[in-house]
Structure formats: structure tokens, C-alpha cells
Coordinates of C-alpha atoms and ligand atoms in Angstrom, one line a residue:
X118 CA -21.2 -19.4 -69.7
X119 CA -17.7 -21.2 -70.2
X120 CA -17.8 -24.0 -72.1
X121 CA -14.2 -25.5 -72.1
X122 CA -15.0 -28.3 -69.7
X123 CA -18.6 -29.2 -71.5
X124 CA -16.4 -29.8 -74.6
X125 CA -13.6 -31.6 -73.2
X126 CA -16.8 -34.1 -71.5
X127 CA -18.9 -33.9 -74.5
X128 CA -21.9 -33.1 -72.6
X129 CA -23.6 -30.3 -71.1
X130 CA -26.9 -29.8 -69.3
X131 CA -29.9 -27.8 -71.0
X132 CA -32.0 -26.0 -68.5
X133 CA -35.2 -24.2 -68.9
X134 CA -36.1 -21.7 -66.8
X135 CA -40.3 -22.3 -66.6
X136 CA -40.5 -18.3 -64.9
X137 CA -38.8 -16.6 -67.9
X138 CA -38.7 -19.1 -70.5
X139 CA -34.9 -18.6 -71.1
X140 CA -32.6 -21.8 -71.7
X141 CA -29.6 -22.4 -70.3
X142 CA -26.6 -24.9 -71.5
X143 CA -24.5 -25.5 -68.1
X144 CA -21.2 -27.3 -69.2
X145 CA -20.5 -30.5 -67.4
X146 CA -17.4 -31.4 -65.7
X147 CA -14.9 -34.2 -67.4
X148 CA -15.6 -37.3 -65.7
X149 CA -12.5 -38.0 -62.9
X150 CA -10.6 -40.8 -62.4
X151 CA -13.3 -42.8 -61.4
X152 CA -16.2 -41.3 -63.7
X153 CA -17.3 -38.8 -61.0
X154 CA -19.2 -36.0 -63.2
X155 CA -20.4 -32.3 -61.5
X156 CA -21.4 -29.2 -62.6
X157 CA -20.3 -25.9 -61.6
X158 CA -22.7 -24.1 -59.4
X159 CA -21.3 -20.8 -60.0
X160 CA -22.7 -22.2 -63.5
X161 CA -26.2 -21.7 -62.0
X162 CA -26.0 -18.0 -61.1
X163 CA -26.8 -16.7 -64.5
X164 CA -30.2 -18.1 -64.1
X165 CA -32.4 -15.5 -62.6
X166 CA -35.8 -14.7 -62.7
X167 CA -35.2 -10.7 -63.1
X168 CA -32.3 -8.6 -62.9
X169 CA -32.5 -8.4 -59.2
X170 CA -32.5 -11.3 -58.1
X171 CA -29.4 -12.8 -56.6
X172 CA -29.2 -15.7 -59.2
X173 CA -29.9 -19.7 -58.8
X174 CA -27.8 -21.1 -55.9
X175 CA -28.1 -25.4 -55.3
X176 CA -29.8 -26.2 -51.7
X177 CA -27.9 -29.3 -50.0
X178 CA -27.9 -29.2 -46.4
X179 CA -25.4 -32.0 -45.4
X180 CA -23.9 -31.6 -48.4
X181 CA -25.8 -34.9 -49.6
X182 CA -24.9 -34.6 -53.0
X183 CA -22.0 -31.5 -53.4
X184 CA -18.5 -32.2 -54.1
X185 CA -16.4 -29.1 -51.9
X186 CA -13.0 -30.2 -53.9
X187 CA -11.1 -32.1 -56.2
X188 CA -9.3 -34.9 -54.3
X189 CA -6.8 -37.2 -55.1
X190 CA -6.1 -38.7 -52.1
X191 CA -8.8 -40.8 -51.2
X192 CA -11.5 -43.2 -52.9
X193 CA -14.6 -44.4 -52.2
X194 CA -17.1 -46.6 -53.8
X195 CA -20.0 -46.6 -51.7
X196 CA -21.6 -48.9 -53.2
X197 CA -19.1 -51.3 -54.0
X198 CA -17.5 -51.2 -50.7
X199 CA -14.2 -50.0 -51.9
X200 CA -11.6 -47.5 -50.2
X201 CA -8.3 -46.7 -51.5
X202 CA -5.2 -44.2 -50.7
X203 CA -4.0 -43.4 -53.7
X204 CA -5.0 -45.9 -55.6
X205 CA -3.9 -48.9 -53.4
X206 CA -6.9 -50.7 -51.6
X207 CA -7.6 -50.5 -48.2
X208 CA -6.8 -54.5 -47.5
X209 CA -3.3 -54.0 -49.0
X210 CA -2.1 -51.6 -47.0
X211 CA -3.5 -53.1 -43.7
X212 CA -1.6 -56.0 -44.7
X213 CA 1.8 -54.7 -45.8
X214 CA 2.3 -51.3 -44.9
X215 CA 3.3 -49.4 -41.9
X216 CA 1.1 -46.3 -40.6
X217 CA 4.1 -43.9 -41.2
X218 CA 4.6 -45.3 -44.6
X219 CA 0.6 -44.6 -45.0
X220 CA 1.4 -41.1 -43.6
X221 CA 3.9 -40.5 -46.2
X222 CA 1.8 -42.3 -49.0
X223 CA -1.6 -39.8 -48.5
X224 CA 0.8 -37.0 -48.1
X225 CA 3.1 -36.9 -50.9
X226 CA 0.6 -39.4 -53.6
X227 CA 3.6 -42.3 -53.9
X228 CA 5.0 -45.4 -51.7
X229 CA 8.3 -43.6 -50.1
X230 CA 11.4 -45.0 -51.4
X231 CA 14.2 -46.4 -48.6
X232 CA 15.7 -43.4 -48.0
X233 CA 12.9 -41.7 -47.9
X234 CA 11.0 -43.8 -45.5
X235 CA 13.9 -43.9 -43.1
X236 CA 14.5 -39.5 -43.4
X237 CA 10.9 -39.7 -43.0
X238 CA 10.6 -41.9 -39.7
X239 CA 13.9 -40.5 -38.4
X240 CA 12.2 -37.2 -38.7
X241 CA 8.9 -38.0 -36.9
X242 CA 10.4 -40.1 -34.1
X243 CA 13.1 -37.1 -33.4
X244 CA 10.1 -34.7 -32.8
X245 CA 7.9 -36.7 -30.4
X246 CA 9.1 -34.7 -27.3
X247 CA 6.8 -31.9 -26.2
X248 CA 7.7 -28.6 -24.1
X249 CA 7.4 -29.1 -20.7
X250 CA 4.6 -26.8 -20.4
X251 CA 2.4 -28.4 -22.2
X252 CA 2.4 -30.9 -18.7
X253 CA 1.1 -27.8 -16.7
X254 CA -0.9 -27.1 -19.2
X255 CA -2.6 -30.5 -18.8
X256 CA -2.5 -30.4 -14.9
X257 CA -5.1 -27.4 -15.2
X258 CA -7.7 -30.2 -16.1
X259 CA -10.2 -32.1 -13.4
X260 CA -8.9 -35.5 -13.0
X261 CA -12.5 -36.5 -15.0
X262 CA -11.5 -34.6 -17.7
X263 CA -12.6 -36.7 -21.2
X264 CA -9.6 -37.4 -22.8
X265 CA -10.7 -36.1 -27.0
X266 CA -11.9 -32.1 -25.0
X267 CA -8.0 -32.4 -23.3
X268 CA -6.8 -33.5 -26.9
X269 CA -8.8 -30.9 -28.6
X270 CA -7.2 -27.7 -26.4
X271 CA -3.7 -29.3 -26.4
X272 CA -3.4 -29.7 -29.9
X273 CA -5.1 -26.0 -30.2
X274 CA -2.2 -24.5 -27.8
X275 CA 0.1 -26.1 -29.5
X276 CA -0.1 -23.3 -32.0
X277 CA 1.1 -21.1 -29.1
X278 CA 4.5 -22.8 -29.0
X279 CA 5.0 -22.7 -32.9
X280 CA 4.0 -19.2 -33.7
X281 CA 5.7 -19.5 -37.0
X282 CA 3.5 -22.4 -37.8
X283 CA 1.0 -19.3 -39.5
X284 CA 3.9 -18.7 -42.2
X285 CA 1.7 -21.7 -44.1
X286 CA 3.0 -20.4 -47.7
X287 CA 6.3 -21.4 -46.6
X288 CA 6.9 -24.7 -47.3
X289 CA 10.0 -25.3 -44.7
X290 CA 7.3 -24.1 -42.2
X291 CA 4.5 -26.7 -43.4
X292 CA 6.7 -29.1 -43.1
X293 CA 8.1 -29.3 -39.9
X294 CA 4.4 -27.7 -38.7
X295 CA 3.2 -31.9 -40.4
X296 CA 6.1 -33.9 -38.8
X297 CA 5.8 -31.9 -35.6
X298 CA 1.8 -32.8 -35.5
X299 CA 2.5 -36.4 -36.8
X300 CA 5.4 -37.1 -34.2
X301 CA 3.6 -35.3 -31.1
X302 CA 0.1 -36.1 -31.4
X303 CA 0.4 -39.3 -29.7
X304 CA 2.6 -37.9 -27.0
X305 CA -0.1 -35.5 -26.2
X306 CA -2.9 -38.2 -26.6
X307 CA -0.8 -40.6 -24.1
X308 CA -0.5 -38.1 -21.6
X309 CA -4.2 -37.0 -22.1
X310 CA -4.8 -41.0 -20.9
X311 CA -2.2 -40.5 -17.8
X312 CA -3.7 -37.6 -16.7
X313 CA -7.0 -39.2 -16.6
X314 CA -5.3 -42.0 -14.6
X315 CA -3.3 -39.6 -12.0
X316 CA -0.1 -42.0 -13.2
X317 CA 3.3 -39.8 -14.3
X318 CA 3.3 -38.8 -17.8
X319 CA 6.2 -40.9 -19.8
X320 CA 8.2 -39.3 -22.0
X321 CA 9.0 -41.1 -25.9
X322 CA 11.5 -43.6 -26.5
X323 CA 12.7 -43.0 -29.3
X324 CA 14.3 -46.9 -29.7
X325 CA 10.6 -47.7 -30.2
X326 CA 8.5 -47.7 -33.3
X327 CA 5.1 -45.1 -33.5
X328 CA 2.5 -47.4 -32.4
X329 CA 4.8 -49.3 -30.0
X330 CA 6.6 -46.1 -28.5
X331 CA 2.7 -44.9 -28.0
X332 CA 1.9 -47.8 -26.6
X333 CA 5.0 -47.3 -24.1
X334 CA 3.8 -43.8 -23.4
X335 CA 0.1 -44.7 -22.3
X336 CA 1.4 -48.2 -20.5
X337 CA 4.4 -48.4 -18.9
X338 CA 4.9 -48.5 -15.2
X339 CA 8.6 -49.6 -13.7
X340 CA 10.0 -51.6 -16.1
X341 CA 13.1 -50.2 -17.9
X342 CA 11.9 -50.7 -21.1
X343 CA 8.7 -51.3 -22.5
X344 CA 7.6 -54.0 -24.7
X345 CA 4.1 -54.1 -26.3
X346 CA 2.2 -57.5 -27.0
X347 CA 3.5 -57.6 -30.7
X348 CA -0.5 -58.7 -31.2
X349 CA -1.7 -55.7 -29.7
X350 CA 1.2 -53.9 -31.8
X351 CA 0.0 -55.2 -34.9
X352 CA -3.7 -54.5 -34.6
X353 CA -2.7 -51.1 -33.4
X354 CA -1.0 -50.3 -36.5
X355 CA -3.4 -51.8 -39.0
X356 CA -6.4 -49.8 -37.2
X357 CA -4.4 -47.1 -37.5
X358 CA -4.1 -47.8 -41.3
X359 CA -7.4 -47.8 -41.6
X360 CA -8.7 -44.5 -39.9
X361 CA -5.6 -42.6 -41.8
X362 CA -7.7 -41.1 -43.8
X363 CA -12.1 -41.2 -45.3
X364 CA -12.4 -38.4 -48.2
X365 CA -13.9 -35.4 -47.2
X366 CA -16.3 -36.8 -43.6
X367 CA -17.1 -34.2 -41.4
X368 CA -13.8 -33.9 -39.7
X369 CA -11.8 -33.8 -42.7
X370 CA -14.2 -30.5 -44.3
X371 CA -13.6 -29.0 -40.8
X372 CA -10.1 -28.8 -40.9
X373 CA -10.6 -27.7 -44.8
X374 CA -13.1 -25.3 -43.9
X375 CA -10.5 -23.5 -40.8
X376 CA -7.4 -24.0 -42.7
X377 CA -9.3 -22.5 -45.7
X378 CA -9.0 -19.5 -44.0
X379 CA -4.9 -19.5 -44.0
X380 CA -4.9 -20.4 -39.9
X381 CA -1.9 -21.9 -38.3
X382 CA -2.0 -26.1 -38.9
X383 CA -2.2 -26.8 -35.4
X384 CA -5.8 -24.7 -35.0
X385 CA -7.6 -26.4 -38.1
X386 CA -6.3 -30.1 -36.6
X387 CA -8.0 -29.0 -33.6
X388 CA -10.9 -27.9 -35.3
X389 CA -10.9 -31.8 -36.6
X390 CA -10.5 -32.8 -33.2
X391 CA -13.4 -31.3 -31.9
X392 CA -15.8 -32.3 -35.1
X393 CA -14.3 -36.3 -34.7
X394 CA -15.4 -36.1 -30.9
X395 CA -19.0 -36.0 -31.6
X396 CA -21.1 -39.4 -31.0
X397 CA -22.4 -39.5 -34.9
X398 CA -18.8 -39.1 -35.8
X399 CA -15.5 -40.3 -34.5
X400 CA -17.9 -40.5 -30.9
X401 CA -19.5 -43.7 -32.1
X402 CA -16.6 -46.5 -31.3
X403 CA -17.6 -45.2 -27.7
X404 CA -21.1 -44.9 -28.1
X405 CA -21.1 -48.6 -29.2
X406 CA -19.7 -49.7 -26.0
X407 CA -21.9 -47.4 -24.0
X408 CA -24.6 -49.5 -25.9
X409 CA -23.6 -53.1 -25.3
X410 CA -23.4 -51.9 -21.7
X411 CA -26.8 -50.8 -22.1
X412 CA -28.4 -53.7 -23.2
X413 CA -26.0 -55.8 -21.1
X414 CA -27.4 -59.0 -21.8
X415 CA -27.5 -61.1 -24.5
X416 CA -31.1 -61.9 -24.0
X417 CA -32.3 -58.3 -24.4
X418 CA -30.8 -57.5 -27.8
X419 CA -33.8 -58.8 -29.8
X420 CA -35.9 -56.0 -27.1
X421 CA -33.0 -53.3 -28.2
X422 CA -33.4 -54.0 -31.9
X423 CA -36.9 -53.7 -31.7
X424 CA -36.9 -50.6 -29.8
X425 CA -34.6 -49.4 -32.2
X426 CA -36.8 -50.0 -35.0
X427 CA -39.7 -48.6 -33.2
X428 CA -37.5 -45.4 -33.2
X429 CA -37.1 -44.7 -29.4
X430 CA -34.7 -42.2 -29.6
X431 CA -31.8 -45.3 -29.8
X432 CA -30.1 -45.5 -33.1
X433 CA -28.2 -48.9 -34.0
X434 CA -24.3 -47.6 -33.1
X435 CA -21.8 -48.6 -35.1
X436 CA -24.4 -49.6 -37.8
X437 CA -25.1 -47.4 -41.0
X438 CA -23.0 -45.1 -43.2
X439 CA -23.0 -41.9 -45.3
X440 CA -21.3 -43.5 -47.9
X441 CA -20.9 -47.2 -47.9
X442 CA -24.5 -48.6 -48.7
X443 CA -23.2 -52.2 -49.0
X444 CA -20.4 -52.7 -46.6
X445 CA -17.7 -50.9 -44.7
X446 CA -14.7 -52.3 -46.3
X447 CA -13.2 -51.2 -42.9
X448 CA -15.5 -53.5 -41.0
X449 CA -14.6 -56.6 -42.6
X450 CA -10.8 -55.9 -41.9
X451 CA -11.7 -55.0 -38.2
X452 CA -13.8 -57.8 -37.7
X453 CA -11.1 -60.3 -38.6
X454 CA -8.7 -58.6 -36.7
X455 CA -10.8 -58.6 -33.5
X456 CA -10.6 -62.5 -34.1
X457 CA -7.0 -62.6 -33.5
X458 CA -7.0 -60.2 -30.9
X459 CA -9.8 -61.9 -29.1
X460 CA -7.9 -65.6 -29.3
X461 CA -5.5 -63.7 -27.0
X462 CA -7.8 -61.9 -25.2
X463 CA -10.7 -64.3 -24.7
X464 CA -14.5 -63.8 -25.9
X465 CA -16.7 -62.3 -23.3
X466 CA -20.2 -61.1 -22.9
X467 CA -19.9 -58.2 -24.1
X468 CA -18.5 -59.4 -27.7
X469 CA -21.1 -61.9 -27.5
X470 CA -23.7 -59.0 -27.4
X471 CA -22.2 -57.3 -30.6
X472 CA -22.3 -60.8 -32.6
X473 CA -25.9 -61.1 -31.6
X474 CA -26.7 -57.6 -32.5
X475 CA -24.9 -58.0 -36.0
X476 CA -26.2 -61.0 -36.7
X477 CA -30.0 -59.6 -35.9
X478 CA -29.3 -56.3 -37.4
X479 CA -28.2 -58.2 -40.9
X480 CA -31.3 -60.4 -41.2
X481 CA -33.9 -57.5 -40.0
X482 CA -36.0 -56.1 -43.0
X483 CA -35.2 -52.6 -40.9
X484 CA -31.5 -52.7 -41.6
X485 CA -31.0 -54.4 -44.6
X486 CA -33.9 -52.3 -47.0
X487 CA -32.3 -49.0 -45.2
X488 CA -28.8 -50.5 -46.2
X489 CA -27.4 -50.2 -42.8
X490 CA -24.0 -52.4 -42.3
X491 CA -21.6 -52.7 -39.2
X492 CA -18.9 -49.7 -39.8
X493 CA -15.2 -49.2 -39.0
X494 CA -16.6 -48.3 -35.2
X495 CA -18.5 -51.4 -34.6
X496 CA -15.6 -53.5 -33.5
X497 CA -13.1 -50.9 -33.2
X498 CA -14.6 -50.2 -29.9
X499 CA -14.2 -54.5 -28.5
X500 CA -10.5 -54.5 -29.8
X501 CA -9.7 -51.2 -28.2
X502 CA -11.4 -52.5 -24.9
X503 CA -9.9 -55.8 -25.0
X504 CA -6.5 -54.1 -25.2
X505 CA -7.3 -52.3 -21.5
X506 CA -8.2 -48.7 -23.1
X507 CA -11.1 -46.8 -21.3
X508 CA -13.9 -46.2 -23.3
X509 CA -13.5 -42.4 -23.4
X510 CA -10.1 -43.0 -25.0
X511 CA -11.5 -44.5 -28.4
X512 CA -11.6 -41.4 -30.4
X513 CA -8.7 -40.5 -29.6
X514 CA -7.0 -43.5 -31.0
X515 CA -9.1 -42.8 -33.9
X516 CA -7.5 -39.0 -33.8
X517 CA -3.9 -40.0 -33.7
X518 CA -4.6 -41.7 -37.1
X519 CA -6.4 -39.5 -39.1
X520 CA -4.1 -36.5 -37.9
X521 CA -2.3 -38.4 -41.4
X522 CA -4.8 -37.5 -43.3
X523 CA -6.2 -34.3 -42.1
X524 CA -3.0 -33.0 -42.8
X525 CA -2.7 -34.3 -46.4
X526 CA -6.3 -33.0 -47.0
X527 CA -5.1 -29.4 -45.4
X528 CA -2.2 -29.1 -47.6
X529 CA -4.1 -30.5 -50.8
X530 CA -6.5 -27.8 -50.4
X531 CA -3.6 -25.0 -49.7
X532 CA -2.1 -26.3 -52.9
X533 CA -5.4 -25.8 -54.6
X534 CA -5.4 -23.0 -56.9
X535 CA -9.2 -23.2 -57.1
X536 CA -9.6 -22.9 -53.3
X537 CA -11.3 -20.1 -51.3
X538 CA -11.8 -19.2 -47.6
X539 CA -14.9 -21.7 -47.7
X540 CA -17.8 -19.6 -47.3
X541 CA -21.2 -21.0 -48.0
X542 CA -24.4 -19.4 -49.1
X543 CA -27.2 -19.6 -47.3
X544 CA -31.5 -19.1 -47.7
X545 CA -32.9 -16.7 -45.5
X546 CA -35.8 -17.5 -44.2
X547 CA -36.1 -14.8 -41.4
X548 CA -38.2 -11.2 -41.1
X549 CA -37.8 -9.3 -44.0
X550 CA -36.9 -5.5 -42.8
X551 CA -38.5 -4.1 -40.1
X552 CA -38.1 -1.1 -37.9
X553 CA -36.6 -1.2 -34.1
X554 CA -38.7 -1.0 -31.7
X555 CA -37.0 -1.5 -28.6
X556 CA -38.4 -0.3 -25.4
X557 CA -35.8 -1.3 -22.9
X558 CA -34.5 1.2 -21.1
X559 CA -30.7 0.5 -19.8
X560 CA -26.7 2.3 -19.0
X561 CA -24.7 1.1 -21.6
X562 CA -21.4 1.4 -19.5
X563 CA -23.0 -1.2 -16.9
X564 CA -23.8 -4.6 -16.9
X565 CA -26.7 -4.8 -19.3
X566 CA -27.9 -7.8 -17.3
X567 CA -27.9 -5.8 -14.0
X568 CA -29.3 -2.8 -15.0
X569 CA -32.1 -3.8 -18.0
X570 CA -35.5 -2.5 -16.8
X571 CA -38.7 -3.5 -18.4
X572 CA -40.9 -0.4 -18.6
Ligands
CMC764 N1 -29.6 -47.3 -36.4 C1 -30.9 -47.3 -36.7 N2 -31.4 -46.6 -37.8 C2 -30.6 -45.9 -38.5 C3 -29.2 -45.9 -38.2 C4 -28.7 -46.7 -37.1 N3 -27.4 -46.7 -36.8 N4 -28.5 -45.2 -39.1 C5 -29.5 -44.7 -40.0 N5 -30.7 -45.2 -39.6 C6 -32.0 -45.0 -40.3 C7 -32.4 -43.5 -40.2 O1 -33.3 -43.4 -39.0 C8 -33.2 -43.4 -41.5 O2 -34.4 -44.0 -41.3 P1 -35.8 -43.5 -42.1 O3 -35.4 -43.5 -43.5 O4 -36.8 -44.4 -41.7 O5 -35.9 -42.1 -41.6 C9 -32.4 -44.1 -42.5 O6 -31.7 -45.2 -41.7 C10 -31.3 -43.3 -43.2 O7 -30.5 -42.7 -42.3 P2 -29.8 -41.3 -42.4 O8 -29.8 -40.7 -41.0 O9 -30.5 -40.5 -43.5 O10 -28.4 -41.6 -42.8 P3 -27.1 -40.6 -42.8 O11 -26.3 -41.0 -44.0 O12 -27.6 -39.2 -42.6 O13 -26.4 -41.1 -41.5 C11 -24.9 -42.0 -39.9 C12 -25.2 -41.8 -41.4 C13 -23.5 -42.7 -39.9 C14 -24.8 -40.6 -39.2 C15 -26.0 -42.8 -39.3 O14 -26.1 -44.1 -40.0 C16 -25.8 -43.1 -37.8 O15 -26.1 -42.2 -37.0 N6 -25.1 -44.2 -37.4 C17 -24.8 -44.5 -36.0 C18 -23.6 -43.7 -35.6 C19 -22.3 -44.3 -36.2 O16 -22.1 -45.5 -36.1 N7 -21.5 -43.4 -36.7 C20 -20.1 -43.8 -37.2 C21 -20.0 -43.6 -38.7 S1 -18.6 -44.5 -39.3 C22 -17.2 -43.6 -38.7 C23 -17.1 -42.3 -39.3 O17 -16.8 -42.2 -40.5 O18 -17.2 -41.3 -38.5

């Protein structure tokens, strides 16, 4: 076994094997940045029990405790309730920065300089136009259409128009392939909403910043010129900050996983789409709507919680995390910004609900020994809604702004000399071999379903 790495950590892992006796010394990984420590598990095959045998593979459905990559784009502390983009914290950049700047940042690994910042934005805002088929394209959907499926097969047909977006080892081509993505995602996603709406689809102005110009896209009606509530602006950008980009979630290893097999950009964001959309995912900021609608009083959340607890089939949304086991440093930044937003706005029932379920939830032996906390989707949803966007819209708010960091992540892992097509191993747990036995009897050059007779 190689033992470079074990050295350079000073520690290794002795293993005895209690079927053959044989010991093992499986090198440890050199603690990262932050002290994370691994082994190998291609450092397990060796161990077998014979010859035959395939060798020792790890077990981790979920993958509760496997690291698919070396990253150095994002950090979390779960249990410190920290998140940082290279290296800055999260509550910095909300505060400071500008999503595009962010963009940049988990891209390239530094803060742009002037120049660079303004090539960069002049790039992205001069690609926000899409062909005008992609309109026709969009007419082919029910008016009922949810807006993250329309999302999903736009940004998958978009491949269609940038064949050359597949040349992904040429780095003129993954460029433009990332601004065009960055610049056009929330055209698409503003005309997914107009669609919806039966209103015209309105095209970029490009005099307008990203979050205002979407903002123009999704809102304006006959005025000559749009101007966004610079409120609604600012908590538009700052939740954008914040969903830029989470490690490796589900989404994120999706588009790794597609892009890991050398697919066009524009397919494995798609593929990110889809896996943001569900409810235990991206889905939630909806779901937790759905669920103050639910319980749409303020004197049947103590009834909720405890049918909750009693495990109903309802889970807490917007409560509980993978990772953050003592707060959603997200959370904490939405929560304050859904105060600002709501001193424009006004409080209303349904913001009265959420307070009452937090503050239950919080003191409730349930939640607090399973270390469940409000996350990013708990108030994203009441900000978004307070801001006039339909509840099926959330996610794809929530897709504009991680498009920034899928894409870093994609081109980390292209860039990864250690990378594979991610393929993992599984245990079968199926027949072992048996003989066929069919007794169907059936023309093969007819509809199988038409012609299969039992004898
Ligand atoms: N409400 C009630 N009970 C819960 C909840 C919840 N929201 N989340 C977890 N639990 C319970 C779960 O039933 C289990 O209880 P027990 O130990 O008695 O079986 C225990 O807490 C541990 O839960 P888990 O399912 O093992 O935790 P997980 O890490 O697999 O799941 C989660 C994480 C986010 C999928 C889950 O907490 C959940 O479904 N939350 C609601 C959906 C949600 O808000 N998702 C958004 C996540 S943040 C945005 C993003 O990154 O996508």
C-alpha cells in the first residue's frame, strides 16, 4: 500500500482482518485546511478474505460520512455554524459583496480586481439575451406548468443552441459555456414566471444590474423603464449571496456526477436543476409555505408540532440539516433580513405562524436533542412571498444563485487530475445465477404488450 501520504500525516490506520488474521497499515490522508482527515478507500481493496474475493469496499448510503472530492471552494463547520467561500465568512459577503463579485470569487478562488469585476459584469450582462426560440420553446408548456420542470428542460435545450459547449477541454469554450449560463439563467427563469402568468416575456435591460434587471424581467408591465424597490433589490442580492454555493449537497454532486462524465455544461446544470427541485432539497422554501398554509392558524401550530413529533408523515419544513447541527449560519442572516423586508412589507398571519412554529420547535425536547434548527429555507420562503413571487417560483430563485456555484464546482472537478466518470460500487443483494425459465410465448417484431400470451 502507498505510504507517501501516512508519512506526510504521521499517522496511519492498523487493521486486522479477524477472517484471515492478516494486518493491514492503511495510510491516512494529511489533515486539510481545516483538519479534515480521510483514508483512501481504494486503500481497503487489498483486504480480502481469499483470492477471489472482490476486496473490502466502505458501505455509506447517503454518503453520511464519504468525502467524493477535494474542495476548495467552500467551508462548512457544521457544528460551529460556520460557511465560508473561500475563506471569507458567509456574513461578510452578504454585507459587502455583490452576487457577481460572489460568482467571480467561487469561480476563480480571489476577490476580482476593478478591471476584472467590470470585464466580468460587462461580460455577463452582454450575454443575457436568449434565441428567440427558446420563447417557442416555452409556449409548448400548459399554462400550469411548474416553473423549476420549465427551468429544468430550458436550461437542458440550451445545450442544443451551443453545440460547441461539449468542447469542455477548451477553455475559450468553458468560458463563454459559464458567462453564457450565469448571464441567461435568469432570463430563462423570468420568462419561466411569465409564462406561468400568460403576461409577454420581457427581454434584459442591460442598463440594469443582475438582480434588478431580473427583477425587471419577471415584473414590469408598461412603464418605460423599470425600477425595483431598492429593499427588495438588496434582499435579492444578499439571498442570492447566500444560496451561491453549499459544498458538495445533493445538487452540487449531481452536476459533478453528469459533468464527470465530460457532458456539455448546460446538461449537468440541468441535472442540478432537477435534483434542487425536490421538496427535501431546494423544494423546501415551498414546502414551508405549503405548510403555514396548512396549519393556517396560529392556534393550531402547537397540534402541528405535536403531530409532527408523533411522526404523521409531516416533517418540520425548513427545520433540520445534514450538516449544520447547531445553526444555519444562513438562517440567522435571512431572518434579519426578513425583518427589514417585513417593516416594508407588513407582518401577517402567516409570518406570525412561522415565529410560533420557531419559537415551539426551539424549546421542544423533539427538536432540540435531534439538533434540528430553522435553515436557509425557513424564511426564504416569507421574504420571497412578501416580495409578490408565487410559491412555485422559490426554487427557482434559489437556482439562479447556485448556477454560481454549480459551475465553479463543475470546473473544479474537470480540473481535477484525480477525477473519474463518478461511478460507484454497489452490494448486490439480488438472486445469485439462475437459469431462464421463461414461458411466454410472443412475435418479437410486434408490440410485446399486444401480443404476450400466457400459456
Ligand atoms: N422535522 C421533524 N423531524 C425531523 C426533521 C424535520 N424537519 N428533520 C429531521 N427530523 C428527524 C428525523 O425524523 C430523525 O428522527 P429519528 O432519529 O427519531 O428517526 C432525526 O431528526 C434525524 O433526521 P435525518 O432524516 O436522519 O436527518 P438527515 O440529515 O438525513 O436529513 C434533512 C436532513 C434536511 C433532509 C431533514 O432534516 C429534512 O427533511 N428537513 C426538512 C426539509 C428541509 O427543510 N430541507 C431543506 C434543507 S436546507 C436547504 C438545502 O441545503 O437544500
Amino acid at each position: 500500500m502507498a505510504d507517501t501520504e501516512s508519512n506526510a500525516a504521521g499517522g496511519s490506520l492498523e487493521i486486522k482482518d479477524s477472517r484471515t488474521g492478516t494486518s493491514y497499515t492503511v495510510p491516512i490522508m494529511p489533515p486539510a485546511t481545516e483538519g479534515d482527515t480521510a483514508i483512501r478507500a481504494m486503500d481497503l481493496r487489498p483486504i480480502k478474505a481469499n483470492k477471489e474475493e472482490f476486496g473490502l469496499m466502505t458501505y455509506d448510503p447517503a454518503f453520511m460520512n464519504t468525502a467524493s472530492c477535494k474542495s476548495a471552494i467552500t467551508f462548512i463547520d457544521g457544528d460551529k455554524g460556520i460557511l465560508r467561500y473561500r475563506g471569507y465568512p458567509i456574513e461578510q459577503l452578504a454585507e459587502k459583496a455583490s452576487f457577481l463579485e460572489v460568482a467571480w470569487l467561487l469561480r476563480n478562488g480571489e476577490l476580482p480586481t476593478q478591471p476584472q469585476y467590470n470585464d466580468w459584469t460587462h461580460q455577463i450582462t452582454y450575454h443575457t439575451y436568449v434565441h428567440e426560440n427558446i420563447k417557442t420553446f416555452l409556449q409548448g408548456f400548459r399554462y400550469d406548468a411548474h416553473p423549476m420542470s420549465m427551468l429544468c428542460s430550458t436550461v437542458a435545450a440550451m445545450s442544443s443552441f451551443y453545440p460547441n459547449a461539449k468542447n469542455i477541454q477548451d477553455p475559450a469554450e468553458r468560458d463563454i459555456s459559464i458567462v453564457r449560463l450565469l448571464a441567461k439563467l435568469p432570463t430563462l427563469a423570468a420568462f419561466c414566471f411569465r409564462h406561468v402568468k400568460g403576461l409577454p416575456f420581457i427581454y434584459p435591460d442591460n442598463d440594469l444590474g443582475y438582480v434588478e434587471n431580473f427583477l425587471s424581467m419577471v415584473a414590469r408591465m408598461t412603464e418605460p423603464k423599470y425600477e425595483g424597490n431598492p429593499i427588495f433589490v438588496k434582499a435579492l442580492e444578499v439571498l442570492f449571496i447566500l444560496h451561491a454555493d453549499h459544498e458538495q449537497n445533493c445538487s452540487t454532486n449531481a452536476v459533478r456526477a453528469v459533468g464527470s462524465s465530460h457532458v456539455d455544461p448546460f446538461s449537468a446544470v440541468a441535472a442540478g436543476i432537477a435534483a434542487l427541485y425536490g421538496p427535501l432539497h431546494g423544494g423546501a422554501n415551498e414546502q414551508v409555505l405549503h405548510m403555514i398554509k396548512e396549519i393556517g392558524d396560529i392556534k393550531n401550530v402547537p397540534a402541528f408540532i405535536e403531530g409532527v413529533k408523533g411522526g404523521k408523515g409531516n416533517k418540520l419544513m425548513g427545520f433540520g440539516h445534514r450538516v449544520y447541527k447547531s445553526y444555519d449560519p444562513r438562517a440567522r442572516i435571512v431572518k434579519k433580513l426578513a425583518d427589514e423586508v417585513f417593516k416594508v412589507v407588513g407582518v401577517d398571519k402567516d409570518l406570525e405562524i412561522a415565529l410560533e412554529l420557531e419559537r415551539i420547535a426551539l424549546s421542544d425536547d423533539y427538536f432540540v436533542s435531534r439538533k434540528l434548527y430553522p435553515n436557509v429555507d425557513f424564511y426564504t420562503g416569507l421574504i420571497y412571498r412578501s416580495m409578490a413571487f408565487p410559491t412555485d417560483f422559490f426554487t427557482v430563485l434559489f437556482a439562479v444563485a447556485r448556477t454560481a456555484g454549480w459551475l465553479s464546482q463543475w470546473e473544479e472537478m474537470l480540473n481535477d487530475k484525480e477525477q473519474k466518470i463518478a461511478r460507484p460500487r454497489q452490494i448486490y443483494t439480488g438472486y445469485g445465477e439462475r437459469a431462464y425459465a421463461g414461458s411466454l410465448s410472443y412475435d418479437m417484431t410486434k408490440s410485446s404488450k399486444k401480443d404476450a400470451v400466457r400459456k
